[in-house]
Tab-separated table of N, CA, C and O in Angstrom:
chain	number	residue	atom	x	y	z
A	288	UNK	N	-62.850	63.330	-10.410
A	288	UNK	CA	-62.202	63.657	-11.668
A	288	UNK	C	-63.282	63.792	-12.736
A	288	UNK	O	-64.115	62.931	-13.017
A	289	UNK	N	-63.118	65.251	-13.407
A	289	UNK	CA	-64.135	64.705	-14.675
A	289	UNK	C	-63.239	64.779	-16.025
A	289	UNK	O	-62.172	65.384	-16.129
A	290	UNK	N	-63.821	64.123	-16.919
A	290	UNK	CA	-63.309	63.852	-18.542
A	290	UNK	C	-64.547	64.712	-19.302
A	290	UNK	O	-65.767	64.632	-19.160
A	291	UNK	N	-64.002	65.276	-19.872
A	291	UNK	CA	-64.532	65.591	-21.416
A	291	UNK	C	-63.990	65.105	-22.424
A	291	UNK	O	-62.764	65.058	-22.520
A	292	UNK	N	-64.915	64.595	-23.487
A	292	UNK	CA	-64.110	64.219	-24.545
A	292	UNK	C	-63.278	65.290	-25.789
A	292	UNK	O	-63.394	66.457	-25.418
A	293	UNK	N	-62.651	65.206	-26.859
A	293	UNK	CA	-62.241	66.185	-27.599
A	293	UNK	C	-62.209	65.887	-28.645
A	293	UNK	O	-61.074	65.971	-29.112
A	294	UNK	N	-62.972	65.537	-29.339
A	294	UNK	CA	-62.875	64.818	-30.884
A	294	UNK	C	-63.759	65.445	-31.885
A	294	UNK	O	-64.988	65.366	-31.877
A	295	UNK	N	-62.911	66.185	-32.897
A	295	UNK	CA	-62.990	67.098	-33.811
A	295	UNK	C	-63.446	66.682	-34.622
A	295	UNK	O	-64.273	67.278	-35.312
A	296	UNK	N	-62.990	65.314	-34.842
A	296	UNK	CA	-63.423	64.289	-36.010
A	296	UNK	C	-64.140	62.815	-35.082
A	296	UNK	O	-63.571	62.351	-34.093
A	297	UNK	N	-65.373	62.286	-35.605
A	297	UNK	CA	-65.400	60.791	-34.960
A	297	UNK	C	-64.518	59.312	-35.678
A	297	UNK	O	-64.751	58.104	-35.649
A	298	UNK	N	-63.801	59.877	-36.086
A	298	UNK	CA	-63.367	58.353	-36.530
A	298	UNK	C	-62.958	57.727	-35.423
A	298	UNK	O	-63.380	56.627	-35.068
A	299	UNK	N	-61.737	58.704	-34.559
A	299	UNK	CA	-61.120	57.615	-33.771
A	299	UNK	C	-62.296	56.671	-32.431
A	299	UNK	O	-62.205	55.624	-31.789
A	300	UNK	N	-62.996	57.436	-32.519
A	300	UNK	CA	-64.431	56.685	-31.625
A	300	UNK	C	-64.311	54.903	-32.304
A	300	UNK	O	-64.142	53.902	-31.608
A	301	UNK	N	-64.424	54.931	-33.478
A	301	UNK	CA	-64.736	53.434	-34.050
A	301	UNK	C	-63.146	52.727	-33.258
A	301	UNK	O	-62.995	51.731	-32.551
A	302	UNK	N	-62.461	53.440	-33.609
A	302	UNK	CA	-61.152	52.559	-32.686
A	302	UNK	C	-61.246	52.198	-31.426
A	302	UNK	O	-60.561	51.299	-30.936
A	303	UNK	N	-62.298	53.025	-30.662
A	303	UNK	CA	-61.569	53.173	-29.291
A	303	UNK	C	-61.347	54.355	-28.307
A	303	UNK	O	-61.323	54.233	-27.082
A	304	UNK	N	-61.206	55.374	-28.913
A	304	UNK	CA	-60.255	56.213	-28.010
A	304	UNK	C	-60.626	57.677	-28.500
A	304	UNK	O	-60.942	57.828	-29.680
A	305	UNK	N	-60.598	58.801	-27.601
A	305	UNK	CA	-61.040	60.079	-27.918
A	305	UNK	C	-59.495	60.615	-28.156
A	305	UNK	O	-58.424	60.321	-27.626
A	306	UNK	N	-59.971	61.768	-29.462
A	306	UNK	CA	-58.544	62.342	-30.067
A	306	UNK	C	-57.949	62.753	-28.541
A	306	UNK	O	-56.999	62.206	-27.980
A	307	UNK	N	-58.674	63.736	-28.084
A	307	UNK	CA	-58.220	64.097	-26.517
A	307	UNK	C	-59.089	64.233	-25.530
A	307	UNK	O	-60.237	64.419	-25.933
A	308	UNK	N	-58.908	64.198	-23.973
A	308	UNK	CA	-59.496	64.489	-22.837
A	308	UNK	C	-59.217	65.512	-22.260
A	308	UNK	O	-58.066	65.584	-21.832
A	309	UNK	N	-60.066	66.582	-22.048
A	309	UNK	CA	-59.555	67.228	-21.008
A	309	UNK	C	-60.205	66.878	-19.792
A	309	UNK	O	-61.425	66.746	-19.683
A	310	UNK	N	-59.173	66.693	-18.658
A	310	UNK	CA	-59.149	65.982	-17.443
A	310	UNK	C	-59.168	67.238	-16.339
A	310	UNK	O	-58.318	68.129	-16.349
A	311	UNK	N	-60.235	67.169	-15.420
A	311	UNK	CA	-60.460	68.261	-14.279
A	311	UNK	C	-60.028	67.682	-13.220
A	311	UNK	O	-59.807	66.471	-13.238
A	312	UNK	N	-59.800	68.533	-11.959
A	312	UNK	CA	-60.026	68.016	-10.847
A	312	UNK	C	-59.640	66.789	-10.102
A	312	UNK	O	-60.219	66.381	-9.095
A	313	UNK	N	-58.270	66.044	-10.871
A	313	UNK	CA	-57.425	65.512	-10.307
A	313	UNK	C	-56.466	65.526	-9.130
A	313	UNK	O	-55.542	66.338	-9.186
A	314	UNK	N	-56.557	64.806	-8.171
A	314	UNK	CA	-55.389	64.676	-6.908
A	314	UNK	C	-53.900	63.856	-7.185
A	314	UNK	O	-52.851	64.245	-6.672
A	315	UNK	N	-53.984	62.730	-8.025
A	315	UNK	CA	-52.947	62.242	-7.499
A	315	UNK	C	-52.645	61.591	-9.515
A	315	UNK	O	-53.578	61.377	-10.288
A	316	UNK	N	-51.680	61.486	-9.745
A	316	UNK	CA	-51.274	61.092	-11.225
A	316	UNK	C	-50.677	59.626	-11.085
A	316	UNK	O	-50.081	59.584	-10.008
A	317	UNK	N	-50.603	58.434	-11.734
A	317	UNK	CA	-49.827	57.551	-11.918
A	317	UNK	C	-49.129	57.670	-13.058
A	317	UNK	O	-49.650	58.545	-13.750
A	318	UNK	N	-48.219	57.206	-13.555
A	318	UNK	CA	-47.442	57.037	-14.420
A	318	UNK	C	-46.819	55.800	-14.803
A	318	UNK	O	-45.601	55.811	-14.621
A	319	UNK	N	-47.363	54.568	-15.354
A	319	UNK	CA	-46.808	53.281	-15.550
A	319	UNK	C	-46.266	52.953	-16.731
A	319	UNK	O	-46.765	53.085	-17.849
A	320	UNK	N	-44.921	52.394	-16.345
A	320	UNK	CA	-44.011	51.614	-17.107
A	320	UNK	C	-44.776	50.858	-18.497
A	320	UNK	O	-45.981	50.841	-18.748
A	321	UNK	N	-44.049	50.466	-19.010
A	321	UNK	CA	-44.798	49.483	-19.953
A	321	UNK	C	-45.173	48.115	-19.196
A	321	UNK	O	-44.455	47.576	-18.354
A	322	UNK	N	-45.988	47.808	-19.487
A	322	UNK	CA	-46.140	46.556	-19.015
A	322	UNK	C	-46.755	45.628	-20.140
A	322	UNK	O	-47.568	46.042	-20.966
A	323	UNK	N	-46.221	44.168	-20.080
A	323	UNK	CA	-46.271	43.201	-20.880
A	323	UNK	C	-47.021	42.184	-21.179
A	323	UNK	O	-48.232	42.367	-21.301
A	324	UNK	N	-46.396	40.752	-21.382
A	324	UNK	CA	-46.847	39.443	-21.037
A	324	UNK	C	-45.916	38.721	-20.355
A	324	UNK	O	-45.529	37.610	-20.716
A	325	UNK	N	-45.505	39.350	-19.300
A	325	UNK	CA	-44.734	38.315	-18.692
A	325	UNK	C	-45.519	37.679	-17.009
A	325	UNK	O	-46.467	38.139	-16.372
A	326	UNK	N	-44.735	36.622	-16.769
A	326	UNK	CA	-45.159	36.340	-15.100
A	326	UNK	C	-44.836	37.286	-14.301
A	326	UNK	O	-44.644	38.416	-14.751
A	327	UNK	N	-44.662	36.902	-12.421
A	327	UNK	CA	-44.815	37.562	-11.851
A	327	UNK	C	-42.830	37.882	-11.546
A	327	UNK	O	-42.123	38.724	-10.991
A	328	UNK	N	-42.681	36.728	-12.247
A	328	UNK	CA	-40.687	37.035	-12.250
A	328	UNK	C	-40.206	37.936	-13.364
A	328	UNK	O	-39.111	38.493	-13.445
A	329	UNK	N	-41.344	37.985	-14.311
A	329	UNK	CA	-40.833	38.651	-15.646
A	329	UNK	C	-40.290	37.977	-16.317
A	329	UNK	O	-39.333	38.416	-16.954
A	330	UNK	N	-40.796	36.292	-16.465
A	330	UNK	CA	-40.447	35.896	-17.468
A	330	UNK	C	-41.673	35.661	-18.455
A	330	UNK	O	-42.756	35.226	-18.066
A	331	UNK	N	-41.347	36.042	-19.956
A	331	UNK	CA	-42.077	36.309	-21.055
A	331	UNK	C	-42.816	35.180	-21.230
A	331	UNK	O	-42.274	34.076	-21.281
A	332	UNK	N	-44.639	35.413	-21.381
A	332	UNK	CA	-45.370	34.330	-21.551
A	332	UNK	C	-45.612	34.774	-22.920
A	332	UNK	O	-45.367	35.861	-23.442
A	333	UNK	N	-46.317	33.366	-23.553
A	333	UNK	CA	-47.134	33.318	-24.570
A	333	UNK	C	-46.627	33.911	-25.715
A	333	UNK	O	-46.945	34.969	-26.258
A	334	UNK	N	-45.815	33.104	-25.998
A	334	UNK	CA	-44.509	33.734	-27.207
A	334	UNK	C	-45.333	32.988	-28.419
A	334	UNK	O	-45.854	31.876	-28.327
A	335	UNK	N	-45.338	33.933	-29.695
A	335	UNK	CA	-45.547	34.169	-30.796
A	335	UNK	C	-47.315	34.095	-30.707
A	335	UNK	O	-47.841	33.422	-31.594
A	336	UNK	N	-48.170	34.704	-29.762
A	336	UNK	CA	-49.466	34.604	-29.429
A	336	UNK	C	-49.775	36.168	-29.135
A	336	UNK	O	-49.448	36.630	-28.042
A	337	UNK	N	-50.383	36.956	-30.074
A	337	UNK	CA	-50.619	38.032	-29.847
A	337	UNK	C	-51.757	38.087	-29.058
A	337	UNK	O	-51.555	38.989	-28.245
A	338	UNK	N	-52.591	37.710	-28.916
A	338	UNK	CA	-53.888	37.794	-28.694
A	338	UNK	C	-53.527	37.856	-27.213
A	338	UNK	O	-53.772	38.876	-26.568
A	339	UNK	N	-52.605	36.148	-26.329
A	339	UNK	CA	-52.354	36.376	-25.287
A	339	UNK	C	-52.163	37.216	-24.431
A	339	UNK	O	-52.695	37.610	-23.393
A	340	UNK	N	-50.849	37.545	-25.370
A	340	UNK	CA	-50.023	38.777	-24.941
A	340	UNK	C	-50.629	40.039	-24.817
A	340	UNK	O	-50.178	40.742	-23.913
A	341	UNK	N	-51.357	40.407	-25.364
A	341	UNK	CA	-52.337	41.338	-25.161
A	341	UNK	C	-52.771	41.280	-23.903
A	341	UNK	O	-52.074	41.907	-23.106
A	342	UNK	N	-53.831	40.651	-23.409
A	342	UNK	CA	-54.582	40.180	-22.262
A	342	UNK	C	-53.919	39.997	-21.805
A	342	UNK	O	-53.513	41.067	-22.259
A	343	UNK	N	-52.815	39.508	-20.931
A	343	UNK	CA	-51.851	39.283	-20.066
A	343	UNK	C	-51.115	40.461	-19.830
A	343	UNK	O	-50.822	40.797	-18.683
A	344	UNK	N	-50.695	41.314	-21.122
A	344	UNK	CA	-50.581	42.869	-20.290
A	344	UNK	C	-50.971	43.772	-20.133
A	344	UNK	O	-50.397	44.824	-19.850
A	345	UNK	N	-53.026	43.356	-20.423
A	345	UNK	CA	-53.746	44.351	-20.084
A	345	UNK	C	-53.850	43.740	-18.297
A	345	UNK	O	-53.862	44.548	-17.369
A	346	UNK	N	-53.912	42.292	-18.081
A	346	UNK	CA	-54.288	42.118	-16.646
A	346	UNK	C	-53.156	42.644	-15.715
A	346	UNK	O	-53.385	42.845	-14.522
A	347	UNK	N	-51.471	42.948	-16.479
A	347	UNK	CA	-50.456	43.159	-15.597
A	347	UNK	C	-50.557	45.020	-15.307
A	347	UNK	O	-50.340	45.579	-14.231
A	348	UNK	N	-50.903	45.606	-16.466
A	348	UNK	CA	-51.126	47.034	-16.268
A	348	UNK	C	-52.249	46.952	-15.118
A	348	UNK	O	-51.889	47.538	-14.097
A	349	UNK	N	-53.710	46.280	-15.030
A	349	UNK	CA	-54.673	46.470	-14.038
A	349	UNK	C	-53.952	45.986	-12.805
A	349	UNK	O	-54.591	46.176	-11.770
A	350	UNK	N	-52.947	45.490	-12.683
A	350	UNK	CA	-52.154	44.696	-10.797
A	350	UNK	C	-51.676	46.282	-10.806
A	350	UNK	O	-52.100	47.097	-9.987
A	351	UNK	N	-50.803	46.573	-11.775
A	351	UNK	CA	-50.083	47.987	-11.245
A	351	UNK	C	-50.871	49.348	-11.152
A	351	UNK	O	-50.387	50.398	-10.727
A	352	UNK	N	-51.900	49.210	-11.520
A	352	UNK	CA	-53.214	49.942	-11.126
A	352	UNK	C	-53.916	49.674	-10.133
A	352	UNK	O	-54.530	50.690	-9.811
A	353	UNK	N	-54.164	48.757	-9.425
A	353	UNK	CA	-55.030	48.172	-8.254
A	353	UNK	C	-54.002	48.417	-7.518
A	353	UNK	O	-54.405	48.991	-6.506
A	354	UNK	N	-52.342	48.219	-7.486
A	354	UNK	CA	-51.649	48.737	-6.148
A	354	UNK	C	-51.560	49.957	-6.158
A	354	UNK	O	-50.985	50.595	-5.276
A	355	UNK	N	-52.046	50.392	-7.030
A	355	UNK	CA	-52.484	52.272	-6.240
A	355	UNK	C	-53.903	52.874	-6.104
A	355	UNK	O	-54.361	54.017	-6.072
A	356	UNK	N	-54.376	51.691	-6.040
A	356	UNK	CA	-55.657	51.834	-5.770
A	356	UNK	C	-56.518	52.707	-6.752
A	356	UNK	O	-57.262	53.638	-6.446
A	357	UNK	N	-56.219	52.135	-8.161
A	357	UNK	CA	-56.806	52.275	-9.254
A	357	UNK	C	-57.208	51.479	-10.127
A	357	UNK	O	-57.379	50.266	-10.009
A	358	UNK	N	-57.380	52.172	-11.079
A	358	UNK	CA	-58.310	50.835	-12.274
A	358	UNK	C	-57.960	51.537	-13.648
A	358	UNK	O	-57.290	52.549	-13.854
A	359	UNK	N	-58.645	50.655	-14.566
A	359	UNK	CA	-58.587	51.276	-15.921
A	359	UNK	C	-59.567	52.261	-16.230
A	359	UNK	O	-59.573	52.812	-17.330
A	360	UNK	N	-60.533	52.564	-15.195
A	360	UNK	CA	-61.422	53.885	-15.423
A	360	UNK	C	-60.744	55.091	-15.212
A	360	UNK	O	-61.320	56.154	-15.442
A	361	UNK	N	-59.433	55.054	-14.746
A	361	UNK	CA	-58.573	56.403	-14.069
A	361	UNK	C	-57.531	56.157	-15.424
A	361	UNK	O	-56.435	56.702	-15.552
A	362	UNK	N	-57.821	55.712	-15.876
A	362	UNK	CA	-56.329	55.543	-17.510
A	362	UNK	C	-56.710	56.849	-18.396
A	362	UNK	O	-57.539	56.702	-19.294
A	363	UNK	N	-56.169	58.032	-18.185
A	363	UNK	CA	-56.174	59.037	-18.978
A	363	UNK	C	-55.188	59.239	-20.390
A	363	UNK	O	-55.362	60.263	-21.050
A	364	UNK	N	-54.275	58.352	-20.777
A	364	UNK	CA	-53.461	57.862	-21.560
A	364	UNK	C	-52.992	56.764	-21.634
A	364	UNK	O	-52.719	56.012	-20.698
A	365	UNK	N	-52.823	56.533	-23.087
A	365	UNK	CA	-52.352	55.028	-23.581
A	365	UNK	C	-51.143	55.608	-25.006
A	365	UNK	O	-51.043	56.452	-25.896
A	366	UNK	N	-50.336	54.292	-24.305
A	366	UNK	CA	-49.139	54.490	-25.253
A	366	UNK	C	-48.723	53.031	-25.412
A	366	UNK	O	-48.086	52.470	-24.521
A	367	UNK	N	-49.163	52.257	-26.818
A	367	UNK	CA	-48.640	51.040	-27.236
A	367	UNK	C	-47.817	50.741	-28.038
A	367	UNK	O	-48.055	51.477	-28.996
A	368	UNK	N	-47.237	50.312	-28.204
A	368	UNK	CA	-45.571	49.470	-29.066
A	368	UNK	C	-45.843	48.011	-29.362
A	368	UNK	O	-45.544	47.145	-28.539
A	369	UNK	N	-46.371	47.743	-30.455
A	369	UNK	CA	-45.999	46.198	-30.626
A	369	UNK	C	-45.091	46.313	-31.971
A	369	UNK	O	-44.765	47.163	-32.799
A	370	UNK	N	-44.871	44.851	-31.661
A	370	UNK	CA	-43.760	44.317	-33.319
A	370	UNK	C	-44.461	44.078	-34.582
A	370	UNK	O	-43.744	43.903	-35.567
A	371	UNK	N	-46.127	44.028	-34.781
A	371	UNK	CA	-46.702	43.630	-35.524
A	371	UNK	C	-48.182	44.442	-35.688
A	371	UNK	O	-49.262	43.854	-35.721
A	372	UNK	N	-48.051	45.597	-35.763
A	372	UNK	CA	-49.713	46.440	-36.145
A	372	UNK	C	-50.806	45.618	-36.903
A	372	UNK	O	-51.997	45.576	-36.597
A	373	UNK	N	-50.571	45.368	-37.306
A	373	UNK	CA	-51.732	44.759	-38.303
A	373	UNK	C	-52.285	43.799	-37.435
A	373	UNK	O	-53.501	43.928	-37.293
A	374	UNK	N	-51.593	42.573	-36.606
A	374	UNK	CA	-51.860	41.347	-35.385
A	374	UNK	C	-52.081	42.076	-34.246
A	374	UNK	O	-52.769	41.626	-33.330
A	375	UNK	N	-51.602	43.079	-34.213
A	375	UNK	CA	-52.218	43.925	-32.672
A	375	UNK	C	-53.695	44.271	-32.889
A	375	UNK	O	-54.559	43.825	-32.134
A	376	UNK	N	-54.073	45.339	-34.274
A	376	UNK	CA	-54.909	45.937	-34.620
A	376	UNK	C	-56.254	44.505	-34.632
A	376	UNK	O	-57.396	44.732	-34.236
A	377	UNK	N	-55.769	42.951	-35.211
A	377	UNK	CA	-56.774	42.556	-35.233
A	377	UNK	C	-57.461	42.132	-34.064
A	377	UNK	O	-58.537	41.534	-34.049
A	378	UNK	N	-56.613	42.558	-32.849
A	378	UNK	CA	-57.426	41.935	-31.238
A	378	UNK	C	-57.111	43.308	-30.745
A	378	UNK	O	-56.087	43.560	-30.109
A	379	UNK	N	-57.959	44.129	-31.037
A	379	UNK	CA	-58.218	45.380	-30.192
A	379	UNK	C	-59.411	45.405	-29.252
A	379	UNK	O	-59.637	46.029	-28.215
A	380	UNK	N	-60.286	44.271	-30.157
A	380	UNK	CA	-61.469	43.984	-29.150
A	380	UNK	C	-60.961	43.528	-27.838
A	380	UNK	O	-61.960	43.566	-27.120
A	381	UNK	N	-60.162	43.199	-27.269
A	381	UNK	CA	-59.778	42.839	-25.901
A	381	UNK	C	-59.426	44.347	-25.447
A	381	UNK	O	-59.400	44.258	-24.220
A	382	UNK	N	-59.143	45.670	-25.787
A	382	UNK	CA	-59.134	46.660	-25.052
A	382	UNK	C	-60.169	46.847	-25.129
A	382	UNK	O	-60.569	46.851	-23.965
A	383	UNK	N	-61.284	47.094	-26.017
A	383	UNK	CA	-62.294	47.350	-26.156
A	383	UNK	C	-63.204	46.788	-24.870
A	383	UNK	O	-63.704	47.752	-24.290
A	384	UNK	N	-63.548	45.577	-24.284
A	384	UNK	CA	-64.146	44.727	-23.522
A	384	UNK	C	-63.445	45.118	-22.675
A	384	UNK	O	-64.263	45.239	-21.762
A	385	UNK	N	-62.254	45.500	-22.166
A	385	UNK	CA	-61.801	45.748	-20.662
A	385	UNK	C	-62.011	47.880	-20.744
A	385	UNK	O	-61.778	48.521	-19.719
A	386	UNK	N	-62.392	48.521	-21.892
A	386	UNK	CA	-62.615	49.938	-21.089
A	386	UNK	C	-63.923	50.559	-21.822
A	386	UNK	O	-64.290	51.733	-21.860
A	387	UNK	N	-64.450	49.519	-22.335
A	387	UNK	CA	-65.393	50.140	-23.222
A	387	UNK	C	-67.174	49.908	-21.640
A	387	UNK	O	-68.192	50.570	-21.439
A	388	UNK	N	-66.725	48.956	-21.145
A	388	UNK	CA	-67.646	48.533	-20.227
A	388	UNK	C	-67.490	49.698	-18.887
A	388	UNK	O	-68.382	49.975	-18.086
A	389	UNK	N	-66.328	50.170	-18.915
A	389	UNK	CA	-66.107	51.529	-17.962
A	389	UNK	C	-65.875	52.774	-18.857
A	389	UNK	O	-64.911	53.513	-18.664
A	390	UNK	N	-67.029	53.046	-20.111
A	390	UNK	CA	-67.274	54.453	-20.666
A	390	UNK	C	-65.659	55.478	-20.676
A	390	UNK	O	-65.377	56.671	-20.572
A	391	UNK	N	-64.961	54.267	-20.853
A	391	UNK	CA	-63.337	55.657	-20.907
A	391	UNK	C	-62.633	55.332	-22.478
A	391	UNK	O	-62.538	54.237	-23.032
A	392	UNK	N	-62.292	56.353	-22.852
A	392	UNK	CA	-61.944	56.050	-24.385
A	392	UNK	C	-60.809	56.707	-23.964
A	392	UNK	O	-60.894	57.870	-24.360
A	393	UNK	N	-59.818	56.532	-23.371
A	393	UNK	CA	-58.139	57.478	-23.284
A	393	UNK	C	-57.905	57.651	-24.575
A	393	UNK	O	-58.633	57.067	-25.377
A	394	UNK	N	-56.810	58.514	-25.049
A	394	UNK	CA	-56.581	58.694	-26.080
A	394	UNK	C	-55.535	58.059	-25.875
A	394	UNK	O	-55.314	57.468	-24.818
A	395	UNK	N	-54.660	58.095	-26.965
A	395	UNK	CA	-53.951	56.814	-27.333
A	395	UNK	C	-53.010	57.007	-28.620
A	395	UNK	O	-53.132	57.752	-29.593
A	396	UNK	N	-51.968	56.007	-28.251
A	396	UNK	CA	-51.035	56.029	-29.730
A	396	UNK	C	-50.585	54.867	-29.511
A	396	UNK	O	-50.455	54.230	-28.466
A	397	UNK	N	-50.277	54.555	-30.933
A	397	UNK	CA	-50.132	53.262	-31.192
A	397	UNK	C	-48.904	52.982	-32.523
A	397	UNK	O	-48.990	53.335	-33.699
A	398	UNK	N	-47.881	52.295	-31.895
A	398	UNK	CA	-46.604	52.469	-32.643
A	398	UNK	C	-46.089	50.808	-32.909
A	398	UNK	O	-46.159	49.945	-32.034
A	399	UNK	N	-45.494	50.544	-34.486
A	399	UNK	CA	-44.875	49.602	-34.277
A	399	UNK	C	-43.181	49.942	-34.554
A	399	UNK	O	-42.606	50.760	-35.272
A	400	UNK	N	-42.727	48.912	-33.633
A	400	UNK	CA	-41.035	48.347	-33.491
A	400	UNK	C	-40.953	47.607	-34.040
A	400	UNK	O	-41.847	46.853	-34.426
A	401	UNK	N	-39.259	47.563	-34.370
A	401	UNK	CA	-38.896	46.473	-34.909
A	401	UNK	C	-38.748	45.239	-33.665
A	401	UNK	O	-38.740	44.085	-34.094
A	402	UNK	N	-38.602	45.469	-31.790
A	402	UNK	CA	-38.271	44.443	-30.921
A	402	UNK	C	-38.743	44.974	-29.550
A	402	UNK	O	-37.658	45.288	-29.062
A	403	UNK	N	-39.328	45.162	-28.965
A	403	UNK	CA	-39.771	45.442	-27.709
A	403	UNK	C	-38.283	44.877	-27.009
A	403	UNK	O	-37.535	44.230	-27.742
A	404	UNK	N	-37.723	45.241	-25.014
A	404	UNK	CA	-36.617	44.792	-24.783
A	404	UNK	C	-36.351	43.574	-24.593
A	404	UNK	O	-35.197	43.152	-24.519
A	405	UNK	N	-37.565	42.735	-24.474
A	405	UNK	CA	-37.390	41.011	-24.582
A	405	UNK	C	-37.796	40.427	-25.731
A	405	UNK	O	-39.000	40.368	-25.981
A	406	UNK	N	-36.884	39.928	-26.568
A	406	UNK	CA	-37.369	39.329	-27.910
A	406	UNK	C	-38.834	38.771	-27.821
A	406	UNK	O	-39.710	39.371	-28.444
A	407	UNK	N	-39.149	37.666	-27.089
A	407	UNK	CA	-40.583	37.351	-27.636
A	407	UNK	C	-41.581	37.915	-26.887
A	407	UNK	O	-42.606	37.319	-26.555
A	408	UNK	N	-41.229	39.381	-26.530
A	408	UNK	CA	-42.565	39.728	-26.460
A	408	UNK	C	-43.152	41.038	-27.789
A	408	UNK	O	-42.473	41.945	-28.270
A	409	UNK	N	-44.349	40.747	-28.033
A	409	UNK	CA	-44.891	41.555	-29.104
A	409	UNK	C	-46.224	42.647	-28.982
A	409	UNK	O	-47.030	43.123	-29.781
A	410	UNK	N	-45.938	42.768	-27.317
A	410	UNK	CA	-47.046	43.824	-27.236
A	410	UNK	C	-46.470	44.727	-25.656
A	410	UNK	O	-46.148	44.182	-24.600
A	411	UNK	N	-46.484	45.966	-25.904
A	411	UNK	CA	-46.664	46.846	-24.424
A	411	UNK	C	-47.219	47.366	-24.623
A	411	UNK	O	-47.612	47.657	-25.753
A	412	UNK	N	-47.693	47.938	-23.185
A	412	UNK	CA	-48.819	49.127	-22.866
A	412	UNK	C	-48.476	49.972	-21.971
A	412	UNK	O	-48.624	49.476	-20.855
A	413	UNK	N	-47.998	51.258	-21.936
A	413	UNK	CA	-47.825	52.423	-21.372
A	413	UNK	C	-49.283	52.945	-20.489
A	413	UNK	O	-50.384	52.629	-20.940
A	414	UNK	N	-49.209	53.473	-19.663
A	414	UNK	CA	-50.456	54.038	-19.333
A	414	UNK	C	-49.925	55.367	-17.734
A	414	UNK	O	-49.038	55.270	-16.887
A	415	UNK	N	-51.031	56.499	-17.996
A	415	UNK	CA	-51.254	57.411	-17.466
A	415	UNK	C	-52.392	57.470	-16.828
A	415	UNK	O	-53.469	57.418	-17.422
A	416	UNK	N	-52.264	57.606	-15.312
A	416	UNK	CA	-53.942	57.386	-14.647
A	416	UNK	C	-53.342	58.927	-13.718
A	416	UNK	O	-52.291	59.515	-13.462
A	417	UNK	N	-54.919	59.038	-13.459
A	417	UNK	CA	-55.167	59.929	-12.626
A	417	UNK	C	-56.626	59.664	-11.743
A	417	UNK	O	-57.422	58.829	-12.173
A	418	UNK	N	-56.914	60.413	-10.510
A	418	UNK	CA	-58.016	60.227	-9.663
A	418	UNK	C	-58.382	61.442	-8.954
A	418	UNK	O	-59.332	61.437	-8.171
């Protein structure tokens, strides 16, 4: 697979993430659910802890990536929802440290709700892989 980046402007670089990729030479696409902070039953951890919650559904997006025999270097899109932008925005460094060390800046959007579908959780992550 190769990436090019597409960024007209560099700001979004300081965030993180290229405005767009164009993506070559792909075989196979994933498409994952949101994934959270919950256990392995889906019950919601680390209630009113953004930071957690973060990291807990960046490690649950990487399980549903490793059972297809992928990773976060194949994440060609990101789509996040939390209840609180400003508390998301201040622990971005935890995406940063899990894709910045594998040179991938997906592009990305980033939305707040008023409730994700389980009250105490305050962060998902959408994601699009390819290989």
């Amino acid at each position: 697979m190769k990436r090019t980046a597409v960024n007209p402007w560099a700001w979004s670089l300081n965030f993180g993430y290229n405005q767009a990729e164009i993506v070559e030479g792909t075989q196979r696409h994933l498409v994952c659910a949101g994934q959270t902070a919950v256990d392995a039953e889906g019950n919601p951890q680390h209630p009113g802890d953004m930071r957690s919650q973060i990291a807990l559904a960046l490690d649950n997006l990487e399980a549903v990536l490793g059972a297809a025999s992928m990773s976060l270097a194949n994440v060609i899109r990101l789509q996040i929802y939390t209840t609180d932008v400003d508390e998301a925005m201040k622990h971005f460094d935890i995406l940063g440290s899990r894709f910045g060390p594998l040179e991938v800046a997906p592009p990305m959007t980033l939305l707040g709700v008023t409730r994700l579908a389980i009250p105490p959780l305050l962060f998902e992550i959408e994601a699009t892989a390819a290989d």
